[in-house]
PDB file of C-alpha atoms in Angstrom:
ATOM      1  CA  MET V   1     176.281 144.530 171.447  1.00 50.00           C
ATOM      2  CA  LEU V   2     175.878 144.413 167.889  1.00 50.00           C
ATOM      3  CA  THR V   3     177.629 141.171 167.799  1.00 56.00           C
ATOM      4  CA  PHE V   4     175.337 139.786 170.376  1.00 49.00           C
ATOM      5  CA  ILE V   5     172.283 140.766 168.385  1.00 53.00           C
ATOM      6  CA  SER V   6     173.776 139.383 165.230  1.00 53.00           C
ATOM      7  CA  GLU V   7     174.700 136.172 167.032  1.00 55.00           C
ATOM      8  CA  ALA V   8     171.285 135.999 168.551  1.00 51.00           C
ATOM      9  CA  ALA V   9     169.764 136.702 165.170  1.00 52.00           C
ATOM     10  CA  ALA V  10     171.950 134.100 163.589  1.00 54.00           C
ATOM     11  CA  GLY V  11     170.895 131.610 166.256  1.00 53.00           C
ATOM     12  CA  THR V  12     167.194 132.322 165.750  1.00 57.00           C
ATOM     13  CA  ALA V  13     167.604 132.060 162.010  1.00 54.00           C
ATOM     14  CA  GLU V  14     169.030 128.621 162.450  1.00 57.00           C
ATOM     15  CA  GLN V  15     166.258 127.668 164.795  1.00 57.00           C
ATOM     16  CA  THR V  16     163.773 129.121 162.383  1.00 54.00           C
ATOM     17  CA  LYS V  17     165.382 127.113 159.593  1.00 55.00           C
ATOM     18  CA  LEU V  18     165.219 124.047 161.800  1.00 53.00           C
ATOM     19  CA  ALA V  19     161.582 124.749 162.652  1.00 55.00           C
ATOM     20  CA  LEU V  20     160.639 125.000 158.999  1.00 64.00           C
ATOM     21  CA  VAL V  21     162.411 121.833 158.060  1.00 64.00           C
ATOM     22  CA  SER V  22     161.770 119.844 161.171  1.00 75.00           C
ATOM     23  CA  ILE V  23     159.730 116.632 161.182  1.00 82.00           C
ATOM     24  CA  ASP V  24     157.080 116.660 163.841  1.00 85.00           C
ATOM     25  CA  LEU V  25     155.373 113.318 164.412  1.00 90.00           C
ATOM     26  CA  GLY V  26     152.202 114.900 165.825  1.00 89.00           C
ATOM     27  CA  THR V  27     151.760 117.061 162.745  1.00 90.00           C
ATOM     28  CA  ILE V  28     152.206 114.035 160.467  1.00 92.00           C
ATOM     29  CA  VAL V  29     149.612 111.993 162.369  1.00 94.00           C
ATOM     30  CA  PHE V  30     147.192 114.958 162.447  1.00 95.00           C
ATOM     31  CA  THR V  31     147.679 115.519 158.715  1.00 94.00           C
ATOM     32  CA  LEU V  32     147.079 111.818 157.966  1.00 95.00           C
ATOM     33  CA  ILE V  33     143.923 111.765 160.109  1.00 96.00           C
ATOM     34  CA  ASN V  34     142.646 114.941 158.393  1.00 96.00           C
ATOM     35  CA  THR V  35     143.405 113.434 154.976  1.00 96.00           C
ATOM     36  CA  LEU V  36     141.597 110.205 155.928  1.00 96.00           C
ATOM     37  CA  ILE V  37     138.559 112.116 157.214  1.00 95.00           C
ATOM     38  CA  ILE V  38     138.439 114.230 154.039  1.00 94.00           C
ATOM     39  CA  PHE V  39     138.824 111.052 151.937  1.00 92.00           C
ATOM     40  CA  LEU V  40     135.939 109.361 153.787  1.00 92.00           C
ATOM     41  CA  ILE V  41     133.749 112.467 153.516  1.00 92.00           C
ATOM     42  CA  PHE V  42     134.465 112.689 149.756  1.00 90.00           C
ATOM     43  CA  ARG V  43     133.885 108.961 149.400  1.00 88.00           C
ATOM     44  CA  ILE V  44     130.554 109.003 151.220  1.00 88.00           C
ATOM     45  CA  PHE V  45     129.125 112.353 150.132  1.00 88.00           C
ATOM     46  CA  LEU V  46     130.711 112.853 146.739  1.00 88.00           C
ATOM     47  CA  TYR V  47     132.120 109.691 145.142  1.00 87.00           C
ATOM     48  CA  LYS V  48     129.216 107.299 145.844  1.00 86.00           C
ATOM     49  CA  PRO V  49     126.477 109.736 144.682  1.00 87.00           C
ATOM     50  CA  VAL V  50     128.512 110.698 141.619  1.00 89.00           C
ATOM     51  CA  CYS V  51     129.121 107.008 140.812  1.00 90.00           C
ATOM     52  CA  LYS V  52     125.410 106.315 141.381  1.00 92.00           C
ATOM     53  CA  ILE V  53     124.440 109.149 139.020  1.00 92.00           C
ATOM     54  CA  LEU V  54     127.004 107.965 136.444  1.00 93.00           C
ATOM     55  CA  ASP V  55     125.640 104.389 136.709  1.00 94.00           C
ATOM     56  CA  GLN V  56     122.079 105.686 136.265  1.00 95.00           C
ATOM     57  CA  ARG V  57     123.135 107.688 133.219  1.00 94.00           C
ATOM     58  CA  LYS V  58     124.984 104.643 131.863  1.00 94.00           C
ATOM     59  CA  GLU V  59     121.866 102.481 132.358  1.00 95.00           C
ATOM     60  CA  LEU V  60     119.684 105.188 130.776  1.00 94.00           C
ATOM     61  CA  ALA V  61     122.052 105.442 127.798  1.00 94.00           C
ATOM     62  CA  ALA V  62     122.108 101.643 127.464  1.00 94.00           C
ATOM     63  CA  LYS V  63     118.293 101.573 127.650  1.00 95.00           C
ATOM     64  CA  GLU V  64     117.998 104.314 125.023  1.00 93.00           C
ATOM     65  CA  ILE V  65     120.450 102.480 122.769  1.00 95.00           C
ATOM     66  CA  ALA V  66     118.469  99.240 123.234  1.00 93.00           C
ATOM     67  CA  ASP V  67     115.194 101.102 122.529  1.00 93.00           C
ATOM     68  CA  ALA V  68     116.712 102.706 119.439  1.00 94.00           C
ATOM     69  CA  GLN V  69     117.957  99.311 118.255  1.00 94.00           C
ATOM     70  CA  ALA V  70     114.515  97.782 118.869  1.00 93.00           C
ATOM     71  CA  ALA V  71     112.866 100.680 117.020  1.00 94.00           C
ATOM     72  CA  LYS V  72     115.310 100.237 114.152  1.00 93.00           C
ATOM     73  CA  GLU V  73     114.571  96.511 113.978  1.00 94.00           C
ATOM     74  CA  ALA V  74     110.819  97.213 114.113  1.00 93.00           C
ATOM     75  CA  ALA V  75     111.206  99.793 111.339  1.00 94.00           C
ATOM     76  CA  GLU V  76     113.181  97.325 109.219  1.00 93.00           C
ATOM     77  CA  LYS V  77     110.549  94.645 109.850  1.00 93.00           C
ATOM     78  CA  THR V  78     107.773  97.084 108.939  1.00 93.00           C
ATOM     79  CA  GLU V  79     109.686  98.097 105.826  1.00 93.00           C
ATOM     80  CA  GLN V  80     110.061  94.450 104.806  1.00 94.00           C
ATOM     81  CA  GLU V  81     106.338  93.869 105.384  1.00 93.00           C
ATOM     82  CA  TYR V  82     105.541  96.995 103.383  1.00 93.00           C
ATOM     83  CA  LEU V  83     107.781  95.883 100.526  1.00 93.00           C
ATOM     84  CA  ALA V  84     106.193  92.414 100.594  1.00 93.00           C
ATOM     85  CA  LYS V  85     102.701  93.918 100.557  1.00 93.00           C
ATOM     86  CA  LEU V  86     103.741  96.278  97.773  1.00 92.00           C
ATOM     87  CA  ALA V  87     105.076  93.365  95.724  1.00 92.00           C
ATOM     88  CA  ASP V  88     101.844  91.436  96.375  1.00 93.00           C
ATOM     89  CA  ALA V  89      99.795  94.461  95.355  1.00 93.00           C
ATOM     90  CA  LYS V  90     101.811  94.837  92.156  1.00 93.00           C
ATOM     91  CA  ALA V  91     101.366  91.150  91.361  1.00 93.00           C
ATOM     92  CA  GLU V  92      97.637  91.388  92.091  1.00 93.00           C
ATOM     93  CA  ALA V  93      97.334  94.498  89.912  1.00 93.00           C
ATOM     94  CA  ALA V  94      99.169  92.713  87.099  1.00 93.00           C
ATOM     95  CA  GLU V  95      96.830  89.714  87.470  1.00 93.00           C
ATOM     96  CA  ILE V  96      93.770  91.990  87.431  1.00 94.00           C
ATOM     97  CA  MET V  97      95.082  93.735  84.323  1.00 93.00           C
ATOM     98  CA  LYS V  98      95.733  90.357  82.698  1.00 93.00           C
ATOM     99  CA  GLN V  99      92.210  89.160  83.514  1.00 93.00           C
ATOM    100  CA  ALA V 100      90.668  92.440  82.329  1.00 93.00           C
ATOM    101  CA  THR V 101      92.618  92.209  79.076  1.00 94.00           C
ATOM    102  CA  ALA V 102      91.507  88.609  78.596  1.00 92.00           C
ATOM    103  CA  ARG V 103      87.874  89.554  79.278  1.00 93.00           C
ATOM    104  CA  ALA V 104      88.128  92.500  76.909  1.00 93.00           C
ATOM    105  CA  GLN V 105      89.573  90.287  74.169  1.00 93.00           C
ATOM    106  CA  ALA V 106      86.871  87.679  74.746  1.00 93.00           C
ATOM    107  CA  ARG V 107      84.189  90.381  74.600  1.00 92.00           C
ATOM    108  CA  GLU V 108      85.794  91.819  71.462  1.00 92.00           C
ATOM    109  CA  GLU V 109      85.754  88.401  69.809  1.00 92.00           C
ATOM    110  CA  GLU V 110      82.150  87.891  70.907  1.00 93.00           C
ATOM    111  CA  ILE V 111      81.109  91.274  69.469  1.00 94.00           C
ATOM    112  CA  ILE V 112      82.948  90.600  66.199  1.00 94.00           C
ATOM    113  CA  SER V 113      81.401  87.128  65.954  1.00 93.00           C
ATOM    114  CA  GLU V 114      77.939  88.544  66.633  1.00 92.00           C
ATOM    115  CA  ALA V 115      78.482  91.325  64.084  1.00 92.00           C
ATOM    116  CA  ASN V 116      79.653  88.795  61.477  1.00 93.00           C
ATOM    117  CA  LYS V 117      76.627  86.623  62.232  1.00 92.00           C
ATOM    118  CA  ASN V 118      74.295  89.615  61.897  1.00 92.00           C
ATOM    119  CA  ALA V 119      76.021  90.674  58.696  1.00 92.00           C
ATOM    120  CA  SER V 120      75.645  87.131  57.298  1.00 92.00           C
ATOM    121  CA  GLU V 121      71.949  87.103  58.207  1.00 93.00           C
ATOM    122  CA  ILE V 122      71.420  90.534  56.632  1.00 94.00           C
ATOM    123  CA  ARG V 123      73.339  89.447  53.525  1.00 92.00           C
ATOM    124  CA  ALA V 124      71.297  86.226  53.256  1.00 92.00           C
ATOM    125  CA  LYS V 125      68.029  88.160  53.649  1.00 91.00           C
ATOM    126  CA  ALA V 126      69.170  90.724  51.069  1.00 92.00           C
ATOM    127  CA  GLU V 127      70.127  87.965  48.642  1.00 91.00           C
ATOM    128  CA  GLU V 128      66.737  86.300  49.172  1.00 92.00           C
ATOM    129  CA  ALA V 129      64.981  89.635  48.605  1.00 92.00           C
ATOM    130  CA  ILE V 130      67.039  90.252  45.465  1.00 93.00           C
ATOM    131  CA  GLU V 131      66.227  86.774  44.210  1.00 91.00           C
ATOM    132  CA  ARG V 132      62.520  87.285  44.881  1.00 91.00           C
ATOM    133  CA  ASP V 133      62.602  90.703  43.186  1.00 91.00           C
ATOM    134  CA  LYS V 134      64.503  89.197  40.272  1.00 89.00           C
ATOM    135  CA  LYS V 135      61.940  86.379  39.874  1.00 89.00           C
ATOM    136  CA  ARG V 136      59.081  88.830  40.157  1.00 90.00           C
ATOM    137  CA  ALA V 137      60.706  91.118  37.547  1.00 89.00           C
ATOM    138  CA  MET V 138      61.271  88.141  35.264  1.00 84.00           C
ATOM    139  CA  ASN V 139      57.652  87.079  35.689  1.00 83.00           C
ATOM    140  CA  GLU V 140      56.519  90.639  34.960  1.00 86.00           C
ATOM    141  CA  ILE V 141      58.765  90.780  31.884  1.00 85.00           C
ATOM    142  CA  LYS V 142      57.397  87.410  30.714  1.00 77.00           C
ATOM    143  CA  ASP V 143      53.848  88.648  31.227  1.00 78.00           C
ATOM    144  CA  GLU V 144      54.600  91.831  29.275  1.00 81.00           C
ATOM    145  CA  ILE V 145      56.327  89.888  26.477  1.00 79.00           C
ATOM    146  CA  SER V 146      53.404  87.496  26.247  1.00 72.00           C
ATOM    147  CA  ASP V 147      51.020  90.471  26.136  1.00 76.00           C
ATOM    148  CA  ILE V 148      53.123  92.024  23.373  1.00 78.00           C
ATOM    149  CA  VAL V 149      53.288  88.737  21.468  1.00 73.00           C
ATOM    150  CA  ILE V 150      49.519  88.363  21.772  1.00 74.00           C
ATOM    151  CA  LEU V 151      49.089  91.943  20.597  1.00 76.00           C
ATOM    152  CA  ALA V 152      51.454  91.359  17.682  1.00 71.00           C
ATOM    153  CA  ALA V 153      49.757  88.113  16.817  1.00 71.00           C
ATOM    154  CA  SER V 154      46.378  89.783  16.886  1.00 71.00           C
ATOM    155  CA  LYS V 155      47.627  92.508  14.562  1.00 68.00           C
ATOM    156  CA  VAL V 156      49.150  89.920  12.266  1.00 63.00           C
ATOM    157  CA  VAL V 157      45.952  88.027  12.149  1.00 64.00           C
ATOM    158  CA  GLU V 158      44.043  91.195  11.370  1.00 64.00           C
ATOM    159  CA  LYS V 159      46.215  92.037   8.384  1.00 59.00           C
ATOM    160  CA  GLU V 160      47.715  90.087   5.784  1.00 60.00           C
ATOM    161  CA  ILE V 161      51.295  90.713   6.235  1.00 62.00           C
ATOM    162  CA  SER V 162      53.623  91.662   3.522  1.00 68.00           C
ATOM    163  CA  ALA V 163      57.360  91.807   3.954  1.00 68.00           C
ATOM    164  CA  LYS V 164      57.113  95.531   4.500  1.00 74.00           C
ATOM    165  CA  ASP V 165      54.357  95.106   7.053  1.00 71.00           C
ATOM    166  CA  ASN V 166      56.333  92.358   8.762  1.00 70.00           C
ATOM    167  CA  GLU V 167      59.312  94.672   9.152  1.00 76.00           C
ATOM    168  CA  ALA V 168      57.099  97.446  10.464  1.00 77.00           C
ATOM    169  CA  LEU V 169      55.531  95.086  13.022  1.00 73.00           C
ATOM    170  CA  ILE V 170      58.931  93.896  14.177  1.00 75.00           C
ATOM    171  CA  SER V 171      60.160  97.475  14.488  1.00 78.00           C
ATOM    172  CA  GLU V 172      57.004  98.460  16.368  1.00 79.00           C
ATOM    173  CA  PHE V 173      57.424  95.408  18.598  1.00 75.00           C
ATOM    174  CA  LEU V 174      61.022  96.354  19.368  1.00 74.00           C
ATOM    175  CA  VAL V 175      60.043  99.972  20.118  1.00 77.00           C
ATOM    176  CA  ASN V 176      57.277  98.806  22.452  1.00 75.00           C
ATOM    177  CA  VAL V 177      59.605  96.363  24.238  1.00 68.00           C
ATOM    178  CA  GLY V 178      62.269  99.073  24.610  1.00 63.00           C
ATOM    179  CA  ALA V 179      59.730 101.640  25.908  1.00 60.00           C
ATOM    180  CA  GLU V 180      58.325  99.334  28.586  1.00 55.00           C
ATOM    181  CA  GLN V 181      61.636  98.373  30.045  1.00 53.00           C
TER     182      GLN V 181
END
């Protein structure tokens, strides 16, 4: 009996081996249909929405890149405008400084010219005043000398003059002239 069981077991093992390795057409068709259904479900519910989301993200990234590029170009344009305005402002400031310097030099020359003119007028007036004072002093000296001469002549006429008296009169005359100056 043992042999029968071992033969029966050996027969079932071969059938079991055949069942595990056997090709069943129904199972293949069922497996293919299941795989196709799963593929369609993934395609409809997973692949298309994921592709749509990826496309949206790609468009969003492209839009952000385009916006960033536009912002960069606008910034570069603004920078160029700023640099141009800055250069214009520097040129204008230099021109203003040049004009201010020219006006200051012109004013300086005008002030110096006016001061020289005033100094010349003052000098001319002073020279005129000195000349007048000099003439007046000369006239006064002439008047005093003529008074002294008249006085000396009157004394000479009063006395008969000897050589000694003549020397005394001359000395007195010189003392009087020296004292009045």
